[in-house]
Coordinates of C-alpha atoms in Angstrom, one line a residue:
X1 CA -4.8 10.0 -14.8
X2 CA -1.3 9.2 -13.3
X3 CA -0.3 12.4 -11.1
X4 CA 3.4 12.7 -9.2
X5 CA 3.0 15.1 -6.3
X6 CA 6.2 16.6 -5.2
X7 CA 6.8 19.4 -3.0
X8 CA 9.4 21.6 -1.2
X9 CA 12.3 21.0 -3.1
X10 CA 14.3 24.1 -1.4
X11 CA 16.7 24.2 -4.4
X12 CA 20.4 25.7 -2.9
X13 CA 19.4 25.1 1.1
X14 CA 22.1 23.2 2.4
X15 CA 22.5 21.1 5.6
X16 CA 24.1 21.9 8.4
X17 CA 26.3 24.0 6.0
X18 CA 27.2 20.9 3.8
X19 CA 25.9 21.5 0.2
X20 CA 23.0 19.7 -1.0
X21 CA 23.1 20.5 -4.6
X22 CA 24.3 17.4 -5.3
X23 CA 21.4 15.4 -3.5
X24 CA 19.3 17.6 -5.2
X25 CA 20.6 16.9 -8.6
X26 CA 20.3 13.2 -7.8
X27 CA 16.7 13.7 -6.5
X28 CA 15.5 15.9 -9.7
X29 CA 17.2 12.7 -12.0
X30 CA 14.6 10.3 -9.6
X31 CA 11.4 12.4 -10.6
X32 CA 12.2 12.8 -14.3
X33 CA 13.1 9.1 -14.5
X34 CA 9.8 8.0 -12.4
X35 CA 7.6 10.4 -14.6
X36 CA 8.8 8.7 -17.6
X37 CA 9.2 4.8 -16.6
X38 CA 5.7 5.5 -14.3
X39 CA 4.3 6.6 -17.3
X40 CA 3.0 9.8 -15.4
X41 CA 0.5 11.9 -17.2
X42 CA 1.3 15.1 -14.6
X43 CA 4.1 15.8 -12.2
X44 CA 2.8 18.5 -9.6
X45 CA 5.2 20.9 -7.3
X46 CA 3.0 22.1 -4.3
X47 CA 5.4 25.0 -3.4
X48 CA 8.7 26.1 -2.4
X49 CA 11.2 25.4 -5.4
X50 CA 13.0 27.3 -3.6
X51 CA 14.8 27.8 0.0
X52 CA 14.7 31.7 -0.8
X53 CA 13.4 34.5 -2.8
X54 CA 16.4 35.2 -4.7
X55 CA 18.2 31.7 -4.8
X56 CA 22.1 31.2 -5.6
X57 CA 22.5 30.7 -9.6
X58 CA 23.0 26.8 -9.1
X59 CA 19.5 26.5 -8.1
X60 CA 17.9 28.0 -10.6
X61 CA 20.5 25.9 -13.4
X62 CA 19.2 23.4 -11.4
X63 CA 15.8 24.2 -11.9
X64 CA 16.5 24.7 -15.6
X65 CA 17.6 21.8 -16.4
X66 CA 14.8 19.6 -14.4
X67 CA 12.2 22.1 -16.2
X68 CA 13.9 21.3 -20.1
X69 CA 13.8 17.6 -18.8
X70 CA 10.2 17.0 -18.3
X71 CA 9.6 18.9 -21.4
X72 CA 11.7 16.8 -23.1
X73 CA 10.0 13.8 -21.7
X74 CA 6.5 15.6 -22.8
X75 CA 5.3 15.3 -18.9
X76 CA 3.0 18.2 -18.4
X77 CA 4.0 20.1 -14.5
X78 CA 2.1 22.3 -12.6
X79 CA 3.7 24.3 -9.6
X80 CA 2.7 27.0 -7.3
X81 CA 5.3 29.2 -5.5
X82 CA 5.1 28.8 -1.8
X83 CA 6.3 31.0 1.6
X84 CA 9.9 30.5 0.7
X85 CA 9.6 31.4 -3.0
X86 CA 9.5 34.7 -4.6
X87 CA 6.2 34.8 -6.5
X88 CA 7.0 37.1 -8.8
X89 CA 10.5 35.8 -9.5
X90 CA 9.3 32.5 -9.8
X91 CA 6.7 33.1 -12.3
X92 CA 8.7 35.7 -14.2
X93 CA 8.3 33.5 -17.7
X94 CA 5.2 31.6 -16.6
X95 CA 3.6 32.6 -20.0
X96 CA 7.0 31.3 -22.2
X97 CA 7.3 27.9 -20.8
X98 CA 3.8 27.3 -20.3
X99 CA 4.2 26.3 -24.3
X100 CA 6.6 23.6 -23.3
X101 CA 4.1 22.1 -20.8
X102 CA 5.3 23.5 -17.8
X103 CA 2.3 25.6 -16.4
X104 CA 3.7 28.0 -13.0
X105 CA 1.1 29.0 -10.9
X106 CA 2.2 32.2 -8.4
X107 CA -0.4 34.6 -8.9
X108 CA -3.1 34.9 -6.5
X109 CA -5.4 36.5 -8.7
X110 CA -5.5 33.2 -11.0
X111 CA -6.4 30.8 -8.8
X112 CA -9.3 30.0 -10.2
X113 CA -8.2 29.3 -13.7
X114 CA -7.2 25.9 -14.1
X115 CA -4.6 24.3 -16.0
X116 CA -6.8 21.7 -18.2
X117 CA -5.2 17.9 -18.6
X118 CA -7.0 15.4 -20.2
X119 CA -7.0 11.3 -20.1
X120 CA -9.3 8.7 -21.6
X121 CA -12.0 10.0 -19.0
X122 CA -12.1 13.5 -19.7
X123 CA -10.5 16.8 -18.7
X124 CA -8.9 17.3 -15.8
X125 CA -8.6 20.7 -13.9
X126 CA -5.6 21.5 -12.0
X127 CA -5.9 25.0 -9.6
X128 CA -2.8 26.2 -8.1
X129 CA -3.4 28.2 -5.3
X130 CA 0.3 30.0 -4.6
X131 CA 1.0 30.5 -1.0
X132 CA -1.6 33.2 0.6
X133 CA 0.2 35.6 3.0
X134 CA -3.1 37.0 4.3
X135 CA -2.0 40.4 5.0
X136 CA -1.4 40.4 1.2
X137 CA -3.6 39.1 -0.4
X138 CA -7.1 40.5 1.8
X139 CA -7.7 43.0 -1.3
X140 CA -7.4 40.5 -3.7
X141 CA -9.9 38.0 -1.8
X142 CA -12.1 41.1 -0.7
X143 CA -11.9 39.6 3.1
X144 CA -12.7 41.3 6.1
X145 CA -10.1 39.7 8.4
X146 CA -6.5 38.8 7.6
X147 CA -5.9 34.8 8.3
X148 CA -5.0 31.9 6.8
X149 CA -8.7 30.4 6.8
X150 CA -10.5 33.3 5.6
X151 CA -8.1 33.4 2.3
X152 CA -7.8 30.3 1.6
X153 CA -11.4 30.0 2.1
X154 CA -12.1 32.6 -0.7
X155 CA -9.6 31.3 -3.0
X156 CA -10.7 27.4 -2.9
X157 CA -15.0 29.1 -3.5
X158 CA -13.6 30.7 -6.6
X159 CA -12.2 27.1 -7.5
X160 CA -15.8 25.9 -6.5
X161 CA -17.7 28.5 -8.5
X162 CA -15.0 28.0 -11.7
X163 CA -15.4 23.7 -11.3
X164 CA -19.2 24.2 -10.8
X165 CA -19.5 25.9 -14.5
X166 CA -17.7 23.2 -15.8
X167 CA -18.6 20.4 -18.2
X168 CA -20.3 17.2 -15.7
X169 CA -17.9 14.9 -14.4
X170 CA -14.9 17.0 -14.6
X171 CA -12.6 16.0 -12.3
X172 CA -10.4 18.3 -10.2
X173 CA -6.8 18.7 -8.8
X174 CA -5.9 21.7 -5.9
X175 CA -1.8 22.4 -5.4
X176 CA -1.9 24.6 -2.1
X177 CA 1.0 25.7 0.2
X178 CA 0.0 25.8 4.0
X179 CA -0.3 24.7 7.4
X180 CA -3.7 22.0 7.1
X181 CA -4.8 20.6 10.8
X182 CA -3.7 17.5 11.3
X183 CA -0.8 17.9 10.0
X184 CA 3.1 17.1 12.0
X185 CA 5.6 19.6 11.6
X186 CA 9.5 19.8 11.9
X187 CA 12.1 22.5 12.6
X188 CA 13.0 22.8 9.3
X189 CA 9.7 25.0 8.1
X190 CA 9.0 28.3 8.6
X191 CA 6.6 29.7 10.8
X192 CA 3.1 31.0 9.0
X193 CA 1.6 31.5 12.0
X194 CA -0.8 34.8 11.6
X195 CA -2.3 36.1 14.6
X196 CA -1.4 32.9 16.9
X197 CA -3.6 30.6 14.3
X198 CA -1.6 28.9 11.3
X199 CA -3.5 26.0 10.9
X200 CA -6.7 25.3 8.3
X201 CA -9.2 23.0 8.5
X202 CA -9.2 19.9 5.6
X203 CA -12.9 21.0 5.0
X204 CA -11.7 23.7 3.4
X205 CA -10.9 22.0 0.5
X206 CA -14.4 19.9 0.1
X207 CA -15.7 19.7 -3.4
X208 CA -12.5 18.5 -5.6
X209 CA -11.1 14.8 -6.2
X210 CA -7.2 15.5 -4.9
X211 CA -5.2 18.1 -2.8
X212 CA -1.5 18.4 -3.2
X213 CA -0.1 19.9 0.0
X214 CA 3.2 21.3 0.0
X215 CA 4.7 23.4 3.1
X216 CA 5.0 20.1 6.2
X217 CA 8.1 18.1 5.4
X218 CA 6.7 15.0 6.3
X219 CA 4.7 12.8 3.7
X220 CA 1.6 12.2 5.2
X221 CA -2.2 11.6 4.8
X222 CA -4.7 14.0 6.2
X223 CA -8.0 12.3 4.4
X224 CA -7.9 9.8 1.5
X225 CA -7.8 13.2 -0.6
X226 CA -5.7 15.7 1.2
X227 CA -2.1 14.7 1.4
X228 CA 1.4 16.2 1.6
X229 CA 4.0 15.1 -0.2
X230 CA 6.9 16.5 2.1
X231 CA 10.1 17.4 1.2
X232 CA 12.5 15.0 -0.6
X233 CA 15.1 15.3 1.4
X234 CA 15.5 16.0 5.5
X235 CA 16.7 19.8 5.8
X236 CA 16.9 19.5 9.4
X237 CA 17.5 16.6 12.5
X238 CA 14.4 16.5 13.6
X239 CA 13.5 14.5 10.4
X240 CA 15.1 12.2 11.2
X241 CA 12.7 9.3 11.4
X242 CA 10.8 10.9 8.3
X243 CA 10.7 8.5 5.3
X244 CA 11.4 11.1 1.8
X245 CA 8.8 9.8 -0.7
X246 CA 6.4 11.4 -3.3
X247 CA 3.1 10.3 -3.6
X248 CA 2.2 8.4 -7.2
X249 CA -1.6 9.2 -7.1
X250 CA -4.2 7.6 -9.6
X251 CA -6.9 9.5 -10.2
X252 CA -10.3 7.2 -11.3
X253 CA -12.7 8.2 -14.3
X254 CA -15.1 8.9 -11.2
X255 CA -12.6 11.0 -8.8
X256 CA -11.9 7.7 -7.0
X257 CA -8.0 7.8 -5.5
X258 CA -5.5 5.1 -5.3
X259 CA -2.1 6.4 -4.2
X260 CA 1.3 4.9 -3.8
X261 CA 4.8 6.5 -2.2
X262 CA 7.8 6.6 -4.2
X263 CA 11.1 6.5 -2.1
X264 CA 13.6 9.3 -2.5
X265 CA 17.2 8.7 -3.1
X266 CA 19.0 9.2 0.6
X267 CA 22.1 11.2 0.2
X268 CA 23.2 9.8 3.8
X269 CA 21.0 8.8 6.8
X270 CA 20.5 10.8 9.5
X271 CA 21.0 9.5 13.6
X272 CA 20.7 11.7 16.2
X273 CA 22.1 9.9 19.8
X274 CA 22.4 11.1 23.4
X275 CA 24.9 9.9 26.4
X276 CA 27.9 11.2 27.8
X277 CA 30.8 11.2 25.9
X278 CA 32.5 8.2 26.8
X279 CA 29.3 6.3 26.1
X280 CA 29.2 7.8 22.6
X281 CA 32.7 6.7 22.0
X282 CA 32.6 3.1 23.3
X283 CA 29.2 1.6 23.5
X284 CA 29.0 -0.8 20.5
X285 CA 25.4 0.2 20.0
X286 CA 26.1 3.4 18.5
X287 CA 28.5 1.5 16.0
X288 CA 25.4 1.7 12.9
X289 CA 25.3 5.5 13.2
X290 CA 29.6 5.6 12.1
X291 CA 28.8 7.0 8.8
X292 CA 25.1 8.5 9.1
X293 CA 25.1 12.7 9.6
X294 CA 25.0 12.7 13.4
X295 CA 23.6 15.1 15.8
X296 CA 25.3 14.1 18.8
X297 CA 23.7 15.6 22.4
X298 CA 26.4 15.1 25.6
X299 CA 24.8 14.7 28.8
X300 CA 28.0 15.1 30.6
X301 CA 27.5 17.3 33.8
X302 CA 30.7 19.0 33.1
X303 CA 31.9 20.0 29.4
X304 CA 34.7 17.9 28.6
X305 CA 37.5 18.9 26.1
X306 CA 38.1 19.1 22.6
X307 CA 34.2 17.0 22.1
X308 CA 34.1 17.4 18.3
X309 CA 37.4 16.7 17.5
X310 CA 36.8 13.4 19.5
X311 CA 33.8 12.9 18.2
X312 CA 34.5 13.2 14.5
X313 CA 36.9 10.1 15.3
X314 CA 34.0 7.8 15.7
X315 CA 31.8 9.7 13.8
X316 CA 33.3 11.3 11.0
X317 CA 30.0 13.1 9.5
X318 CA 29.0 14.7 13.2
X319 CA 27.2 18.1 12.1
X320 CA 25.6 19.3 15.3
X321 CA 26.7 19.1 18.6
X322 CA 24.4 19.7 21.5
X323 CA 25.2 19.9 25.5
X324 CA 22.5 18.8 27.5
X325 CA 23.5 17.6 31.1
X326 CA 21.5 15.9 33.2
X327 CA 19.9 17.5 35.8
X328 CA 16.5 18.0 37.6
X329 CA 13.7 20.1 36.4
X330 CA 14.0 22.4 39.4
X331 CA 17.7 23.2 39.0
X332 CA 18.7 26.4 37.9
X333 CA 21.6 25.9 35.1
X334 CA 18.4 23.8 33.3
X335 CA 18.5 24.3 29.5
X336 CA 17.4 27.4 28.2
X337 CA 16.6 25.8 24.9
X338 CA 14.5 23.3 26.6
X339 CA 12.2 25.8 28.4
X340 CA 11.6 27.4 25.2
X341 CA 10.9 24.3 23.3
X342 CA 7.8 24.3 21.5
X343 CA 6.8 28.1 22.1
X344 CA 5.9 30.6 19.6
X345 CA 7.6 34.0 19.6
X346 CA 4.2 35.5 21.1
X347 CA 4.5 33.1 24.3
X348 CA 8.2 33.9 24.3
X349 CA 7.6 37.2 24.5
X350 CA 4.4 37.3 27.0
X351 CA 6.4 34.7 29.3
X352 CA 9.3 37.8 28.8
X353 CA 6.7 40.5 30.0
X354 CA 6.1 38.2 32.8
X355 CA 9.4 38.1 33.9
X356 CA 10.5 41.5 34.1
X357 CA 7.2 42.3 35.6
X358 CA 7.6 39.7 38.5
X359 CA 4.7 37.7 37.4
X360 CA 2.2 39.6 36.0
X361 CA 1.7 39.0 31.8
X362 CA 0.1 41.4 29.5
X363 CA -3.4 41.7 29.2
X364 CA -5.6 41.4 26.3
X365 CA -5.0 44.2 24.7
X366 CA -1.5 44.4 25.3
X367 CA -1.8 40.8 23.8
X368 CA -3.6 42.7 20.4
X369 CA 0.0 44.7 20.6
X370 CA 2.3 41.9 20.5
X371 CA 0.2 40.0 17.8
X372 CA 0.0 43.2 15.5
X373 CA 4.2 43.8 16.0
X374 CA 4.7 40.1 15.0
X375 CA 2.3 40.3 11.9
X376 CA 4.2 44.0 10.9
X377 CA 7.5 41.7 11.2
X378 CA 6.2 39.2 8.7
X379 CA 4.5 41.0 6.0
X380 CA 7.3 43.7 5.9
X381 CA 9.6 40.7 5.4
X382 CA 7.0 39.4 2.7
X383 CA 7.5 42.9 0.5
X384 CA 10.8 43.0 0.8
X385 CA 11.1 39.9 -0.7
X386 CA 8.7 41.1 -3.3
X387 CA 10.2 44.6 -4.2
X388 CA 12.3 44.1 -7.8

C-alpha cells in the first residue's frame, strides 16, 4: 500500500504577518496532484489542519476544497486533530464525509477503531489517535497520573488489544500528534510540555508496521517506522535550514517499509544573516539572500538609524529585525532574550523566585506549586477552546 503522510498544515497562520494562504493553496494543489500521479492508495494528516481552534473562513474553504479534491480523485484520507485544532470543530461532520472517503479522527474515545484500507495483500488498519491533552483525557484512559506517556500509553494498548483480535497478517498504520524523544524542535510549535516532561518514548508505539507523527516541524526519522512528516511550509525562522517534504511511504505485504520524501513547493526561501549594518549592506556575500524572507540580526554596539528602511533597500522581503550587539558574557546590557533562550516557563519562573529572593529558589514543593499553576494555564486554555 502507497501511503502520503502529511502533517501540520496550519491552514490561515501567516508568516511574519504576510499571508500564507496562497502558499497553502499552492501546497494543497502539490498533495492532490502527487496522490493522483503517485498513484497513492492513502493520504494521511497527522494533526493540526489548523493554526487555531476557530480558523478564519479562508481556511476552512481551503480545507474544503482540498477535502472535495481527494474525493474527487477517489484517494481515501485519514486525519486526526492535533494541539492546535479544535477537536470538536474539526470533527463536526466526521460521520457525512466519511462516505466520500475522507475518515476524521478527533475523538479520543475511538482510538481504537480503525479505519480499514485494503490492497492486493489484505486489509489495512489505520488508528488515529487525536492529540491527548492529559488532563483531559485521564477519565477517558482510566489513568492514574496526568502525562503524555501514561495516555498515549493507554491509547496505543487499546490499538494493540483491537490489532491483536484481528484477522493474521493484518497490517497496521498509527496517526498521532506529540512530542516523541528524539525528535528536533523549532519555535514555531507550541509547547505540550505537562509537568516539565513533553517528550514520549518511540517504544511506545511497538507492535504496528508505520507511525505518522505530526506536531515537530521538521521531517525526520526517529526509527525506520516512526517518522514525522513536518510541516509543509516554515512558519517561523528558525526553519530555516529545514527541507518541507512529505514522506511517500510503501508499506510491504509483510509490514516491511520503504519510504521516499516528496519536496514541497517553496513559496520564497528563507536566510537569516548577522553583522553590523554596513556589513549587511555591502559585503557581496550576502548578495544570494536579496530576494529570500530575511531575518536580519545587527550586531552594531550602538543602534543606528532608520535600520529597516535601509535594510529593505537591499533586502526588500526583511520580516524580522533583531539587535544583538556584541559584547561579553559578563556585561550587563547582555541580551535578555539570550539568557532566556532555551528555558521553559517553569525555569523562567524559578530563576525569577531566585532573583527576588537574592539567590535562594523554591523548594520542592513550591516547585509542585508552579508546575500545578502552569498545567491550570493550559488545560483551562484547552476548554476554552472546547466550549461551543
Amino acid at each position: 500500500m502507497r501511503i502520503l503522510h502529511t502533517s501540520d498544515w496550519h491552514l490561515g497562520r501567516s508568516f511574519h504577518r504576510v499571508s500564507m494562504l496562497d502558499a497553502q493553496a499552492a501546497f494543497l494543489d502539490h498533495l492532490v496532484a502527487t496522490a493522483r500521479d503517485r498513484a497513492v492508495d492513502a493520504v494521511v494528516v497527522a494533526g493540526d489542519v489548523y493554526d487555531r481552534a476557530v480558523p478564519p473562513l479562508s481556511a476552512v474553504e481551503l480545507f474544503d476544497r482540498a477535502l472535495h479534491r481527494l474525493a474527487d480523485a477517489g484517494v481515501p484520507t485519514v486525519m486526526i486533530s492535533g494541539n492546535h485544532d479544535s477537536a470538536r470543530r474539526l470533527g463536526v461532520l466526521a460521520g457525512l464525509v466519511e462516505r466520500a472517503g475522507i475518515h476524521l479522527r478527533t475523538d479520543p474515545a475511538g482510538c481504537a477503531t480503525p479505519v480499514l484500507l485494503e490492497d492486493a495483500h489484505g486489509e489495512v488498519a489505520f488508528y488515529g489517535l487525536p492529540y491527548l491533552e492529559p488532563a483531559l483525557v485521564r477519565d477517558e484512559f482510566k489513568v492514574a497520573h496526568a502525562h503524555h506517556e501514561t495516555v498515549l500509553g493507554a491509547a496505543m494498548e487499546r490499538v494493540r488489544t483491537d490489532l491483536a483480535g484481528r484477522a493474521a497478517g493484518t497490517r497496521s498504520v498509527v496517526l498521532a500528534h506529540a512530542f516523541v524523544a528524539g525528535g528536533a524542535p523549532s519555535d514555531s510549535e507550541r509547547d505540550i510540555t505537562v509537568g516539565g516532561v513533553a517528550a514520549v518514548p518511540t517504544g511506545i508505539f511497538d507492535g504496528v508496521d508505520y507511525v505518522a507523527l505530526g506536531h515537530l516541524h521538521g521531517a525526520q526519522t526517529l526509527t525506520e517506522r516512526v517518522r514525522y512528516a513536518g510541516s509543509p511550509l516554515a512558519y517561523s525562522f528558525s526553519e530555516t535550514t529545514h527541507r518541507k517534504t512529505m514522506w511517500l511511504v510503501e508499506l510491504g505485504q509483510r509490514g516491511e517499509i520503504e519510504a521516499e520524501r516528496i519536496d514541497c513547493p517553496v513559496p520564497r526561501a528563507l536566510a537569516r544573516i548577522r553583522g553590523t549594518l554596513d556589513e549587511l549592506l555591502d559585503e557581496p556575500r550576502f548578495a544570494r539572500h536579496e530576494l529570500s524572507w530575511v531575518e536580519a540580526t545587527l550586531t552594531d554596539p550602538v543602534r543606528p538609524a532608520e535600520p529597516m528602511a535601509r535594510l529593505t533597500g537591499r533586502f526588500p522581503y526583511t520580516l524580522s529585525l533583531v539587535f544583538d550587539p556584541e559584547r561579553g558574557d559578563d556585561d550587563p546590557l547582555s541580551s535578555y532574550a539570550q539568557r532566556l533562550a532555551g528555558r521553559t516557563d517553569q525555569q523562567i519562573a524559578e530563576d525569577f523566585i531566585a532573583h527576588v529572593r537574592g539567590g535562594s529558589g523554591p523548594d520542592e514543593p513550591e516547585r509542585g506549586l508552579l508546575r500545578a499553576a502552569f498545567e491550570d494555564v493550559r488545560v483551562e486554555s484547552a476548554v476554552r477552546e472546547e466550549t461551543p
